[in-house]
XYZ file of C-alpha atoms in Angstrom:
243
model
C 11.806 18.509 24.918
C 13.096 14.947 24.261
C 9.689 13.687 24.811
C 8.067 15.891 21.914
C 11.465 15.125 19.843
C 10.223 13.334 16.708
C 12.311 9.725 16.424
C 14.548 9.476 13.396
C 13.075 6.954 10.539
C 14.646 3.921 9.366
C 13.592 4.662 5.401
C 13.936 7.695 3.453
C 11.333 6.808 0.745
C 8.402 3.917 1.244
C 5.356 2.735 -0.272
C 2.595 1.994 1.979
C 0.267 -0.490 -0.353
C -3.349 -1.063 1.511
C -6.462 -3.320 -0.017
C -9.782 -1.501 -0.666
C -11.110 -3.566 2.316
C -9.432 -1.230 4.883
C -11.334 1.704 3.796
C -14.367 -0.019 4.845
C -14.740 -0.085 8.465
C -17.295 -2.021 10.067
C -19.141 -1.513 6.305
C -19.944 -4.822 3.984
C -18.777 -2.431 1.215
C -17.740 1.107 -0.329
C -16.168 3.792 1.751
C -16.206 4.613 5.490
C -14.712 8.492 5.604
C -13.607 8.001 9.473
C -11.590 4.844 8.327
C -10.485 6.499 5.590
C -9.072 9.834 8.376
C -7.476 7.117 10.360
C -5.420 6.342 7.773
C -5.197 9.531 6.669
C -3.917 10.417 9.956
C -1.286 7.551 10.092
C 0.378 8.428 6.786
C 0.571 11.961 8.652
C 2.420 11.001 10.935
C 5.053 9.171 8.929
C 5.390 12.238 6.567
C 6.430 13.934 9.465
C 9.128 12.303 10.446
C 9.998 13.966 6.977
C 9.407 10.499 5.368
C 8.741 10.356 1.290
C 5.946 8.536 1.152
C 4.084 7.404 -2.158
C 0.631 4.865 -1.654
C -1.329 2.364 -4.380
C -4.629 1.417 -2.697
C -6.645 -1.530 -4.001
C -10.318 -1.458 -5.081
C -12.133 -4.333 -3.623
C -14.270 -2.701 -1.658
C -15.680 -0.719 -4.937
C -15.421 -3.917 -7.062
C -12.802 -6.368 -7.348
C -12.374 -8.044 -11.628
C -11.605 -11.216 -10.571
C -15.459 -12.041 -8.511
C -16.829 -9.920 -11.928
C -15.308 -12.091 -14.075
C -16.044 -15.075 -12.177
C -19.731 -14.010 -12.524
C -19.204 -14.470 -15.686
C -18.301 -10.765 -16.887
C -15.519 -10.706 -19.424
C -12.076 -10.282 -17.531
C -10.930 -7.148 -19.063
C -14.078 -5.159 -18.780
C -13.675 -6.527 -15.309
C -10.615 -5.817 -14.705
C -10.600 -2.112 -15.696
C -13.995 -1.491 -13.174
C -11.723 -2.894 -10.558
C -9.041 0.335 -11.503
C -11.785 2.680 -11.386
C -12.724 1.827 -7.891
C -8.806 2.383 -6.964
C -9.040 5.761 -8.207
C -12.459 6.574 -6.411
C -10.539 5.408 -3.250
C -7.432 6.952 -4.271
C -9.099 10.533 -4.265
C -11.310 9.937 -0.773
C -7.515 8.998 0.209
C -6.327 12.337 -1.316
C -9.355 14.500 0.186
C -8.866 13.267 3.289
C -4.647 13.716 3.404
C -5.546 17.559 2.039
C -7.623 18.181 5.101
C -4.904 17.501 7.361
C -3.242 20.094 5.458
C -0.847 17.417 3.295
C 0.267 17.959 0.080
C -1.318 15.293 -2.128
C -1.339 13.950 -5.874
C -3.225 11.101 -7.155
C -1.320 10.053 -10.389
C -3.583 7.347 -12.737
C -1.789 4.651 -14.932
C -5.239 5.536 -17.044
C -5.412 9.085 -17.881
C -8.184 11.070 -17.038
C -6.909 14.739 -16.902
C -9.790 16.418 -15.651
C -9.719 13.977 -12.257
C -5.863 13.274 -11.831
C -2.867 12.888 -13.139
C -1.605 10.940 -15.111
C 1.863 8.933 -14.868
C 4.842 9.743 -15.426
C 7.576 8.564 -13.974
C 9.846 11.200 -13.403
C 6.943 13.636 -12.416
C 6.134 11.796 -9.787
C 9.623 11.561 -8.436
C 9.520 15.002 -8.354
C 6.608 14.990 -5.850
C 8.825 12.804 -3.796
C 11.218 15.220 -3.714
C 8.827 18.457 -3.159
C 7.352 16.203 -0.153
C 3.757 15.766 -1.552
C 2.561 12.373 -0.867
C 1.683 10.558 -4.477
C -1.120 7.914 -4.989
C -0.764 5.654 -7.536
C -4.118 4.931 -9.380
C -5.428 2.314 -11.596
C -2.808 -0.120 -10.826
C -0.835 -0.678 -14.204
C -2.529 0.331 -16.268
C -3.237 -3.231 -17.716
C -5.917 -6.192 -16.909
C -5.061 -9.339 -15.124
C -2.421 -7.638 -13.424
C -3.329 -6.840 -9.486
C -2.374 -3.785 -7.001
C 0.072 -5.298 -5.389
C 1.915 -5.789 -8.518
C 1.310 -2.358 -8.917
C 2.488 -1.402 -6.054
C 5.770 -3.379 -6.443
C 6.079 -2.164 -9.761
C 5.671 1.644 -8.394
C 7.915 1.268 -5.640
C 10.783 -0.162 -7.923
C 10.410 2.937 -10.454
C 10.282 5.341 -7.586
C 13.531 4.099 -5.875
C 11.828 3.360 -2.931
C 13.381 1.370 -0.088
C 10.869 -0.969 1.139
C 6.683 -1.676 0.624
C 5.188 -1.582 3.751
C 1.801 -3.625 3.753
C -1.086 -2.685 5.975
C -2.583 -6.117 6.781
C -5.195 -6.681 9.120
C -2.437 -8.281 11.499
C 0.822 -7.909 12.888
C 3.094 -9.793 10.553
C 3.007 -12.864 8.584
C 2.120 -16.373 9.634
C 2.320 -19.965 8.498
C -1.601 -20.109 9.285
C -4.683 -17.748 9.825
C -4.344 -16.653 13.267
C -8.202 -15.460 13.480
C -8.959 -19.324 13.418
C -5.506 -21.137 14.062
C -4.263 -19.510 17.955
C -1.491 -21.798 17.422
C -0.966 -19.734 14.077
C 2.914 -18.885 14.449
C 4.454 -15.322 13.139
C 7.447 -14.578 11.000
C 10.053 -12.393 12.662
C 11.680 -12.574 8.803
C 10.699 -14.781 5.806
C 12.367 -15.029 2.250
C 11.010 -14.690 -0.936
C 11.329 -18.078 -1.479
C 9.348 -18.876 1.460
C 6.422 -17.081 0.725
C 6.057 -18.373 -2.998
C 6.683 -22.362 -1.920
C 4.670 -22.222 1.313
C 1.432 -20.036 -0.021
C 1.601 -17.715 2.425
C -0.832 -14.873 1.474
C 1.225 -11.458 1.670
C 1.101 -10.520 -1.854
C 0.577 -12.662 -5.574
C 3.428 -14.406 -7.109
C 4.135 -12.292 -9.466
C 4.312 -9.112 -7.487
C 5.981 -11.217 -4.400
C 8.786 -12.676 -7.803
C 9.027 -8.998 -9.273
C 10.475 -7.748 -5.193
C 12.437 -10.331 -5.234
C 14.056 -9.750 -8.314
C 14.197 -6.364 -7.452
C 15.480 -6.804 -3.836
C 12.741 -4.881 -2.383
C 11.991 -5.555 0.900
C 8.507 -6.310 1.888
C 7.068 -4.963 5.890
C 4.085 -6.496 6.810
C 2.175 -4.691 9.613
C -1.136 -4.073 11.394
C -2.919 -0.993 9.980
C -5.325 -1.100 12.687
C -2.670 -0.753 15.345
C -3.104 2.689 16.418
C 1.109 4.458 15.207
C 1.575 1.274 14.334
C 3.313 2.613 10.876
C 5.100 5.224 12.508
C 6.571 2.809 15.596
C 7.703 0.366 12.548
C 9.661 3.314 11.019
C 11.505 4.603 14.201
C 12.289 0.995 14.320
C 10.472 -0.207 16.650
C 6.528 -2.303 16.778
C 5.915 -5.478 15.442
C 6.354 -6.669 12.144
C 7.479 -9.277 9.701
C 9.779 -7.982 7.025
C 9.935 -10.586 3.638
C 13.725 -10.821 1.854
C 16.333 -12.023 0.037
């Protein structure tokens, strides 16, 4: 009986932030349904621990506003297109989670009532209290702000205890471990170190917002099976960004 017992989670409410590229699998762009399903199972395993989970998913697998702007498109238009990409990803994740019998709500910063709910903070909090997974889409609803900033903003508004950044590496390194075998991984690091050393965790405005709200950031590998659940059980390999 003890072997199958669900471990006690170290956090009560968390926000999981993943990039749109995490949903591509081995493809060059778009959605890879088996990868979406795998990530949904990871989220379900944490939900089954009794943790209240909300999510922010980027849109870079469909359209990235900054790159569109670099190619001559007006920046505001490009950013809105990127926000619509995040809605598509959120709906795909909702479908995968509901296939696993998890009640899920997509909440958009841009009203589109026939597709998902508009963002109303109190309603979103109530969904979490009812143990529904809430996926925040369309960023902050404003151009010039990334989904990293949206994740930090929503995590603060939802009174989350930490932001979990699902990456392709198991933490924060002083240089890219894929190209530098001698790269050093940090167990813990401060917000100011991330900013001054230009470490690729989140963009600067998101890190500053997390620092101002004392919001811990846990950077871990989403490619490691069971990694999300393991860390919430107080084990595993990750980097904690804090004050």
